Coordinates of C-alpha atoms in Angstrom, one line a residue:
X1 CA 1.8 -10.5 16.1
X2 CA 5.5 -10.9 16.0
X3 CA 7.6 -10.1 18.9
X4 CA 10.9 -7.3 19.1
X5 CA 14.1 -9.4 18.7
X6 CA 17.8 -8.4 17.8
X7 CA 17.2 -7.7 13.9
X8 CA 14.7 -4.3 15.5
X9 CA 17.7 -2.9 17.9
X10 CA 17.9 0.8 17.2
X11 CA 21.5 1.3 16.9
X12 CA 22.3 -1.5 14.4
X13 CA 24.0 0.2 11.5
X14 CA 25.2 -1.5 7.9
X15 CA 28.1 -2.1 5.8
X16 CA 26.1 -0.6 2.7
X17 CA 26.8 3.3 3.5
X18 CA 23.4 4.6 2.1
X19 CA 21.1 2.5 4.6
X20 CA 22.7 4.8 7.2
X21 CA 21.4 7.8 6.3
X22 CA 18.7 9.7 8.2
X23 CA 16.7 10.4 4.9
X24 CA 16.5 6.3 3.9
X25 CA 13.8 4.8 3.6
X26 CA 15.3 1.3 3.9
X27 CA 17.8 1.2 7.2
X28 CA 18.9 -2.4 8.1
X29 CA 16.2 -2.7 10.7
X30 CA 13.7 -2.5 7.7
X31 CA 14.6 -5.6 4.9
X32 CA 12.0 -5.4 2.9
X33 CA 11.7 -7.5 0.3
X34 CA 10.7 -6.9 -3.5
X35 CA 11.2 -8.9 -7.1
X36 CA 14.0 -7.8 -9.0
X37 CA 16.2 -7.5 -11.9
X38 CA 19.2 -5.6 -13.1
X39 CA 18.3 -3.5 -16.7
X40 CA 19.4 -4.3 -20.1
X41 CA 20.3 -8.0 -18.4
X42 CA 18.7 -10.8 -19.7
X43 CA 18.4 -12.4 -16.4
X44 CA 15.9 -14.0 -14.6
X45 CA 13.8 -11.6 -11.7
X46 CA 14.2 -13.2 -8.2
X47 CA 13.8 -11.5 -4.7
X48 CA 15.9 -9.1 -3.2
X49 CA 16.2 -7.3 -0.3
X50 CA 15.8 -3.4 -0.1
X51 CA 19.4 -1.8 2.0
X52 CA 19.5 1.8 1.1
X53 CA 19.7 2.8 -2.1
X54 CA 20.9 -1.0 -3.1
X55 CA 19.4 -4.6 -3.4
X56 CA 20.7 -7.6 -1.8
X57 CA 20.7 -10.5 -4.4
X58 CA 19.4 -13.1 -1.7
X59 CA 20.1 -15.8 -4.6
X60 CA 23.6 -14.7 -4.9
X61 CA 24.1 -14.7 -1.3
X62 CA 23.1 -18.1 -1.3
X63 CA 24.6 -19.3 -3.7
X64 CA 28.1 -18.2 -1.9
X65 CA 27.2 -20.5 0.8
X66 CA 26.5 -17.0 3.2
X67 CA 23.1 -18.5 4.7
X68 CA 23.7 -20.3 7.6
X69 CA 20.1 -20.8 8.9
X70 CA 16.1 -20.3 6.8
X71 CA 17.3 -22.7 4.4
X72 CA 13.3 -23.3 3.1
X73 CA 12.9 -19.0 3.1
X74 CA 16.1 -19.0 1.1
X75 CA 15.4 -21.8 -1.0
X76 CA 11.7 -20.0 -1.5
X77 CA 13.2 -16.3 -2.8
X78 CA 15.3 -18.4 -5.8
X79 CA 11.4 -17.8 -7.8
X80 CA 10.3 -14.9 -9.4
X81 CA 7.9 -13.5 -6.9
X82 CA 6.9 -14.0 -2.7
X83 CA 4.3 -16.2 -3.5
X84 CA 6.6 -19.0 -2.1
X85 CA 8.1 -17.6 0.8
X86 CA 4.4 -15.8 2.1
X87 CA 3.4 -19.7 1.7
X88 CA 5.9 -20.6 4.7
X89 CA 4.7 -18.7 7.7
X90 CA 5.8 -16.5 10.5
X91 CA 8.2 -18.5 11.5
X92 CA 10.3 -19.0 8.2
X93 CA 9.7 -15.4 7.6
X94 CA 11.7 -14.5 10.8
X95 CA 14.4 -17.0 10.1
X96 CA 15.2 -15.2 6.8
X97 CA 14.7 -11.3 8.4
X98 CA 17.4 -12.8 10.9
X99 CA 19.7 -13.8 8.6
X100 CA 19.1 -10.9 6.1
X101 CA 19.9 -8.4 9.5
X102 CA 23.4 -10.8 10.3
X103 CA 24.5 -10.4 7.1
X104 CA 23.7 -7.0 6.4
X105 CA 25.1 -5.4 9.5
X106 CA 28.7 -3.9 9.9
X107 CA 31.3 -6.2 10.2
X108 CA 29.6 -8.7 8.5
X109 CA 32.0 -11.2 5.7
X110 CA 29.1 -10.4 3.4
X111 CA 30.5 -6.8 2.9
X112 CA 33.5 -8.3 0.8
X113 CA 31.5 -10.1 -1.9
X114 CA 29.4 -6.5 -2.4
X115 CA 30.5 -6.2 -5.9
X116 CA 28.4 -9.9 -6.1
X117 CA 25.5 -9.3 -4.0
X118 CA 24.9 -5.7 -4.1
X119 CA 22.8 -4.3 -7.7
X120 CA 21.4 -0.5 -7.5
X121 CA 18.0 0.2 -7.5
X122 CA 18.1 3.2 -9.6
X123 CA 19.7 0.5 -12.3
X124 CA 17.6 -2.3 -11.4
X125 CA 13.5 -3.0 -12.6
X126 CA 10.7 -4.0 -10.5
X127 CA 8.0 -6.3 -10.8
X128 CA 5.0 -6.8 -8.7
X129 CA 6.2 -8.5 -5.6
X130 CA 3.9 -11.2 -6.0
X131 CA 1.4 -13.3 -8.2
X132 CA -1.7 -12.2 -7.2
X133 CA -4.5 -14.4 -7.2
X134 CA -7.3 -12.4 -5.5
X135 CA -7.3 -8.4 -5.1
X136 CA -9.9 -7.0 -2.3
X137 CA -10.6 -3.3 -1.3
X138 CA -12.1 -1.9 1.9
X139 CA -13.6 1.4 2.9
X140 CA -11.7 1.3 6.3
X141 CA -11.5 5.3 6.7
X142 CA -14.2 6.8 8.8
X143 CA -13.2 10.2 7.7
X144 CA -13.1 9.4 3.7
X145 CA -16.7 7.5 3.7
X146 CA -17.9 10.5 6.2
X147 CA -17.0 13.0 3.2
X148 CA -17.9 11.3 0.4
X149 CA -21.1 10.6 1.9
X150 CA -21.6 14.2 2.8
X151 CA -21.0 14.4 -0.9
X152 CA -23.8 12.4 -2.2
X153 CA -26.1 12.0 1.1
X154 CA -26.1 15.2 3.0
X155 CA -28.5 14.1 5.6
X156 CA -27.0 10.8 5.7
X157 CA -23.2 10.2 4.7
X158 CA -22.5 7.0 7.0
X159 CA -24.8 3.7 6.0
X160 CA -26.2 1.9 8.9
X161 CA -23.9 -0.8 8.9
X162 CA -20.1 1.3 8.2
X163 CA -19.4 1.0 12.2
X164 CA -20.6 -2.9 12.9
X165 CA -18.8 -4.3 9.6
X166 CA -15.4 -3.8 7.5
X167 CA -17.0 -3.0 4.1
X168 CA -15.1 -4.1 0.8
X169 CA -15.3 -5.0 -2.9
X170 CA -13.5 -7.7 -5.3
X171 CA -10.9 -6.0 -7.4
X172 CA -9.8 -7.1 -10.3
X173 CA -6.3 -8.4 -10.2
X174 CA -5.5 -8.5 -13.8
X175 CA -5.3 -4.7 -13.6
X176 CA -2.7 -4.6 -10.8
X177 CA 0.6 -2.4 -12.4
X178 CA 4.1 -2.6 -11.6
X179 CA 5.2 1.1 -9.4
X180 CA 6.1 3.3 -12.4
X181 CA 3.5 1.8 -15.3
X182 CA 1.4 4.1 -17.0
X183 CA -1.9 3.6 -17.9
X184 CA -4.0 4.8 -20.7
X185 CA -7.3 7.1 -19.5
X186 CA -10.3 4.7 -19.8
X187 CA -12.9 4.6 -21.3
X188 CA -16.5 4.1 -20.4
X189 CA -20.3 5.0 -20.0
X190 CA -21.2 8.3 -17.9
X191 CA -24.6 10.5 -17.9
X192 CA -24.2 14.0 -16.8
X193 CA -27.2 15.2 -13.9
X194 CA -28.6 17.9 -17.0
X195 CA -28.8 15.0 -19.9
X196 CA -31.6 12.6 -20.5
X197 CA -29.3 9.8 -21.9
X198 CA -25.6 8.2 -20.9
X199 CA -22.9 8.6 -23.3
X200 CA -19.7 6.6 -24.2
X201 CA -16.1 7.9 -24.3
X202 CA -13.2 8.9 -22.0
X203 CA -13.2 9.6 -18.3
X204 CA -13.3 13.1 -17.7
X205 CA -13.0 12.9 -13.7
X206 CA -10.0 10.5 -13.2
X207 CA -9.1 10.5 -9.4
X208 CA -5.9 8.7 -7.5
X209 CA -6.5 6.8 -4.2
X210 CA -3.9 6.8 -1.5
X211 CA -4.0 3.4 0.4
X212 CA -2.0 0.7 2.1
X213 CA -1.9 -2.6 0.7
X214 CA -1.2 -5.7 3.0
X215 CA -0.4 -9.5 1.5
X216 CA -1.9 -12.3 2.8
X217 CA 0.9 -15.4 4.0
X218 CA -0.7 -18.8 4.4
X219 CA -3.9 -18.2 4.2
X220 CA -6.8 -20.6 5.3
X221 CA -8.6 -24.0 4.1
X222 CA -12.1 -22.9 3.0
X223 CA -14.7 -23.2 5.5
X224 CA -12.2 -22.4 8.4
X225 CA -12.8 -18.6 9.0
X226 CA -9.4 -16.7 10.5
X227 CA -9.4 -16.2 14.3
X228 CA -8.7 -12.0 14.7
X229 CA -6.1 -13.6 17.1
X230 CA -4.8 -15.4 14.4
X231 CA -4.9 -12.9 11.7
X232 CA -1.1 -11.6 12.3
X233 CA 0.1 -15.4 11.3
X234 CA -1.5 -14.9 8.3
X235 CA -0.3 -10.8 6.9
X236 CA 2.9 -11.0 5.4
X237 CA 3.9 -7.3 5.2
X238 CA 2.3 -3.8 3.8
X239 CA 3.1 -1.6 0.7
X240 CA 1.7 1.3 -1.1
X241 CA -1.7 1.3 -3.3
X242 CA -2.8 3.8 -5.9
X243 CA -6.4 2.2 -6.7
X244 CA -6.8 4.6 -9.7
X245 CA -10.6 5.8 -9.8
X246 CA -12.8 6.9 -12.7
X247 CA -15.3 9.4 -10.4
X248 CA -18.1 9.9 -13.3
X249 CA -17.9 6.1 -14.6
X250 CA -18.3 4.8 -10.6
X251 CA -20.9 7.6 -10.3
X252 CA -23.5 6.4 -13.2
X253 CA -22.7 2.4 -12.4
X254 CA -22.1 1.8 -9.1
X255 CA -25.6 1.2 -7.2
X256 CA -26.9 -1.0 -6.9
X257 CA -24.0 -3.3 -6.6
X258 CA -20.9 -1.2 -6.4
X259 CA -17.7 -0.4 -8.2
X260 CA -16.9 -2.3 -11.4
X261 CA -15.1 -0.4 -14.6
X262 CA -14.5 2.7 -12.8
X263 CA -11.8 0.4 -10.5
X264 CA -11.1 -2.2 -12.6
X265 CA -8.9 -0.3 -15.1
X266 CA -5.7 0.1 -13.3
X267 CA -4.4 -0.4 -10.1
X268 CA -0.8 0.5 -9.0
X269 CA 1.4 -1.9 -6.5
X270 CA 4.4 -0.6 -4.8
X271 CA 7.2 -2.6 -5.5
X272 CA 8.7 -3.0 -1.7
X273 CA 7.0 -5.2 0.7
X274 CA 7.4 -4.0 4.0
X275 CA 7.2 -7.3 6.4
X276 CA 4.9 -7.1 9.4
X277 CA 7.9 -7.7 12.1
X278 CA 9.7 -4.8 10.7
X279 CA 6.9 -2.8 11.2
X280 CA 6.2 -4.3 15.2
X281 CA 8.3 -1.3 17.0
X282 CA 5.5 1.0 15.2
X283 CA 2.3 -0.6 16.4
X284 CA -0.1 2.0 18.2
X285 CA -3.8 1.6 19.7
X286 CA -6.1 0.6 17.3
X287 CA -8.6 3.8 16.2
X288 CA -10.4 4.9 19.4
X289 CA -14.1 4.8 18.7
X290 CA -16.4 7.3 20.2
X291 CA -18.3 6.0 23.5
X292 CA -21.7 6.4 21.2
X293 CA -20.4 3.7 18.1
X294 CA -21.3 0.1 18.5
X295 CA -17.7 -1.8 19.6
X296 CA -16.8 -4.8 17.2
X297 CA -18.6 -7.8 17.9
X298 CA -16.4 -10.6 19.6
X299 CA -15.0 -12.1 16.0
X300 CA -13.6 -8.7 15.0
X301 CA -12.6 -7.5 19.0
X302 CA -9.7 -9.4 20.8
X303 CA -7.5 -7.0 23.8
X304 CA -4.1 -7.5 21.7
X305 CA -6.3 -5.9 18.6
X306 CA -7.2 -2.9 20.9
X307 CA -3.8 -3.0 22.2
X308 CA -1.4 -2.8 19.4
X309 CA -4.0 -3.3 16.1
X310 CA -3.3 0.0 14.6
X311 CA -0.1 1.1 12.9
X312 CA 2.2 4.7 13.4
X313 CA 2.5 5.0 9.4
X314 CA 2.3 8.2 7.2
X315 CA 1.2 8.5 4.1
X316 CA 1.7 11.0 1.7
X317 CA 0.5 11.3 -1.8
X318 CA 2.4 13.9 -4.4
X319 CA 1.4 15.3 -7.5
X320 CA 4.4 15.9 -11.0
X321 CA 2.3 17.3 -13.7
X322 CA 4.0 17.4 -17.6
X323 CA 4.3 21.2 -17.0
X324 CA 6.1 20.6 -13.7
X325 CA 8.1 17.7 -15.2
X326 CA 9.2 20.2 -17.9
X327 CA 10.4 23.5 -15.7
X328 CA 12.1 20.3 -13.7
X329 CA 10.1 21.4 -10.8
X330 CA 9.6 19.4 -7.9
X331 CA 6.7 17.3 -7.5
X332 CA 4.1 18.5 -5.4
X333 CA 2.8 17.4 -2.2
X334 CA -1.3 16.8 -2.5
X335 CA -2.2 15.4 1.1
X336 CA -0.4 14.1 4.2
X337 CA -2.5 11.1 6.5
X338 CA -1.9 8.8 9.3
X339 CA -2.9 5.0 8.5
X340 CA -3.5 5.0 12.4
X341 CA -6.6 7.3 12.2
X342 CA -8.5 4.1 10.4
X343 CA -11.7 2.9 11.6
X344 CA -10.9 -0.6 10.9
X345 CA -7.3 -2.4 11.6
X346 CA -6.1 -4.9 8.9
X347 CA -6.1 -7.9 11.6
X348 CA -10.1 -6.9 11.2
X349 CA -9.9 -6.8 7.8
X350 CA -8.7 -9.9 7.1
X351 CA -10.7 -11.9 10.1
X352 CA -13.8 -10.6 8.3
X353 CA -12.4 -11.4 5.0
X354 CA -12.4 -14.9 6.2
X355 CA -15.4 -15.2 8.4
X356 CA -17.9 -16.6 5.9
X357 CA -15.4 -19.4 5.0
X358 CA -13.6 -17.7 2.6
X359 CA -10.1 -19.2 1.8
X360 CA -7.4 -16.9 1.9
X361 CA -4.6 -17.5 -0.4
X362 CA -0.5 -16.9 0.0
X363 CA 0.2 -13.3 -2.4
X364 CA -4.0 -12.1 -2.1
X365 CA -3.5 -8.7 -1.6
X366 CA -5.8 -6.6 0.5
X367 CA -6.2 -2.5 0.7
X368 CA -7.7 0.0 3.2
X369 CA -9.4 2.1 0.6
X370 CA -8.3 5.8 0.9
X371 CA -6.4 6.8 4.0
X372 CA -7.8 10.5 5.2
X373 CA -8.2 11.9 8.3
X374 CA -9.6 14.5 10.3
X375 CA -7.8 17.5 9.0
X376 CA -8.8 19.0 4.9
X377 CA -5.1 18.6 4.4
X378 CA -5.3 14.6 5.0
X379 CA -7.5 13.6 2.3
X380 CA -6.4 11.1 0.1
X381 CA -7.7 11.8 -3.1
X382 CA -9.2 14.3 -5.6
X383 CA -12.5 13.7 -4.6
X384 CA -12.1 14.6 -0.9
X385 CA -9.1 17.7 -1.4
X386 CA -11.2 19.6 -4.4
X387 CA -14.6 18.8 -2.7
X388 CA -16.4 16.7 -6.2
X389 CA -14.1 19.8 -8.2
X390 CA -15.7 22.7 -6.8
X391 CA -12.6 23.7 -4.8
X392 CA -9.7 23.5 -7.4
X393 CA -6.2 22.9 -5.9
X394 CA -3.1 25.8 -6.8
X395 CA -0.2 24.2 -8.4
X396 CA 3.3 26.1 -8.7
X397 CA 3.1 28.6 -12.1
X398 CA -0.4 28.8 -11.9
X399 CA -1.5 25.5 -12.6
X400 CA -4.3 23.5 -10.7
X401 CA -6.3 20.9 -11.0
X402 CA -9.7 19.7 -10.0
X403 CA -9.2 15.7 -11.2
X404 CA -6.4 14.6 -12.8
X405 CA -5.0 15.2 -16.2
X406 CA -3.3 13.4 -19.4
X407 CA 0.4 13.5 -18.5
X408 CA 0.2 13.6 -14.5
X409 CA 1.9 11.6 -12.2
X410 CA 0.7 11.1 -9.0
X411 CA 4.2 9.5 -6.6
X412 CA 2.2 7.9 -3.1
X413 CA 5.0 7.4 0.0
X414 CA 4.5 6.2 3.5
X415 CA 7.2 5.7 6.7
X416 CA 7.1 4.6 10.3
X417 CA 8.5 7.1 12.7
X418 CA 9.5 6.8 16.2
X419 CA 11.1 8.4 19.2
X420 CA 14.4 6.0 20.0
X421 CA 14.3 4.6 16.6
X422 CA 15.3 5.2 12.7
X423 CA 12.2 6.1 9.9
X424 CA 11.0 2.9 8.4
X425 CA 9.7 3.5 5.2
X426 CA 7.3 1.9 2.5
X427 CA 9.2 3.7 -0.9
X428 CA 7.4 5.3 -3.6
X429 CA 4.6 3.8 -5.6
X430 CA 4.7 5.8 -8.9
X431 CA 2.2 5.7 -12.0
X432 CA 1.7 8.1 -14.8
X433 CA -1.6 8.5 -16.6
X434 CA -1.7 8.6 -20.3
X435 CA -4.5 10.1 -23.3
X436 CA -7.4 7.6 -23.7
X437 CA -6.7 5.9 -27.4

């Protein structure tokens, strides 16, 4: 893990106004990075930093000679996603977060060529912040398998092995949207409990998943599994995950070998990448596991893991129906979690990921699976808040919802917060669902 140097100080402030505010999610001790390009333009997207409501062109900034130092990180954000720069390593990484911070900060030259380096975000479009290879989801919430197994297994809602191993599935990453895509219902094969046969059409329980997302850096050679000590070297930086779920698709198909069309339809990628350093002055204990549950065995259990392996972030996931969107309502808060009440830590995820050989590759991108916690308010999806629909939530004017419908948007948002120090935040990851053709 990376250690607190002069970019984290608490009482830097910036020459771009809005990255001052107490409400931003993107102060200049954040600098994350995300692929960009200005609207209506014809031009190529690159990588820019996130500084309030603006995005630092990092090309442009080069390319007025403001770089003094991370000329191979600079050199890497001139291509059209992080690929490149995750490829580098830790060390590059903190080159560049130096430099972004030096030039970024009040007083800085860089505040006369803003008109050249500066492009708002509410005028700019984002891509996915990198080409991903290989998508993989865990189950890493104790409290979200714990309900949905009380769901479905009464007498028996945890599986012998959720407490000795990080459970996960293969995503498909052909399926991974841009924040703000919408996606059409899907389609597929579901048998109600009453009928004798399965039918074919559109899903009628259509569910969000609030998670955190974390990108893999250099990865590893196959055959060479990832030391958990290790495993910070190797996570470039966290952002939001919507891994949309179709609950009566995954309900008919998914034993005896899991989820497959009820995951692989659509799955939503914030567009900021929130760099590991940034997030170092919000590192808490990892979850603290009751004296009766087996403790990680020695490839998934180092002291730095127990230490600091857990993270102070809070997620939140929000609900705009059509109805809302036309009364111009506000959207609608759904659930409010902390990533740090996780069973498993990401440096756990990935060491697993990596134990049988696997080889890791630079823009993989690995998720949590829902983050809930303890409370009924913390759930992070449809599933968990309505209890399988028998417990619909009240919207504003009447309207609720037991799973989601044609026309909602469901607006996921996660920040860091501590005492001494500004809010750190992840953005929005936004996706809209549309009628099945």
């Amino acid at each position: 893990m990376s250690e607190l140097n002069e970019t984290h100080h608490p009482q830097l402030k910036s020459w771009v106004e809005s990255a001052n505010q107490a409400s931003t999610h993107f102060p200049v001790q954040n600098l994350p990075l995300g692929v960009f390009r200005r609207r209506e333009s014809d031009e190529a997207p690159r990588v820019g930093c996130a500084i309030g409501d603006q995005i630092f062109d990092i090309s442009a900034a080069a390319q007025l000679g403001l770089f003094e130092d991370a000329a191979a990180a600079v050199q890497a954000c001139r291509f059209s996603s992080l690929n490149a720069l995750m490829s580098l390593g830790q060390p590059h990484w903190t080159a560049l977060r130096r430099e972004l911070s030096r030039l970024l900060r009040e007083g800085s030259p860089a505040s006369a060529e803003s008109g050249r380096l500066l492009a708002g975000q509410a005028e700019s479009q984002m891509g996915l912040p990198a080409n991903v290879g290989d998508y993989t989801d865990f189950y890493a919430s104790i409290h979200h398998a714990t309900n949905v197994g009380s769901m479905f297994r009464p007498d028996n809602p945890l599986l012998p092995n959720y407490k000795h191993i990080p459970i996960g599935y293969h995503g498909r990453a052909s399926s991974l949207m841009a924040d703000g895509s919408a996606f059409k219902r899907p389609l597929g094969q579901t048998k109600a409990d009453e009928a004798d046969e399965p039918v074919y059409g559109p899903c009628k329980l259509l569910d969000y998943e609030l998670e955190v997302g974390f990108f893999v850096g250099p990865g590893n050679p196959s055959g060479q599994p990832i030391p958990i000590d290790k495993a910070g070297e190797h996570i470039f930086g966290l952002c939001l995950v919507n891994d949309w779920s179709a609950r009566d698709i995954q309900k008919w198909e998914y034993q005896p070998l899991g989820p497959f069309l009820a995951k692989s339809f659509a799955t939503t990628v914030s567009p900021w990448v929130v760099t590991a350093e940034a997030l170092q002055p919000y590192r808490v204990e990892a979850f603290q596991r009751s004296p009766d549950d087996p403790q990680p065995l020695p490839y998934l259990d180092s002291p730095v893991e127990r230490r600091q392996g857990g993270i102070g972030l809070t997620v939140e996931a929000h609900l705009l129906t059509e109805k809302m969107r036309e009364d111009r309502q506000p959207p609608h808060r759904l659930s409010r979690a902390s990533f740090a009440h996780m069973y498993w830590t990401i440096g756990q995820m990935l060491a697993h990921h990596s134990s049988n050989g696997c080889n890791l590759r630079p823009g993989d991108l690995m998720a949590s699976g829902t983050v809930s916690g303890p409370q009924e308010e913390a759930r992070g999806c449809l599933l968990e808040l309505t209890w399988r629909g028998s417990n619909p939530i009240k919207l504003p004017k009447g309207q609720e919802r037991r799973f989601l419908q044609d026309g909602d948007e469901v607006i996921l948002t996660g920040y860091c917060e501590a005492e001494g120090r500004p809010r750190v935040g992840l953005g929005q990851c936004r996706g809209r669902v549309l009628p099945a053709d």
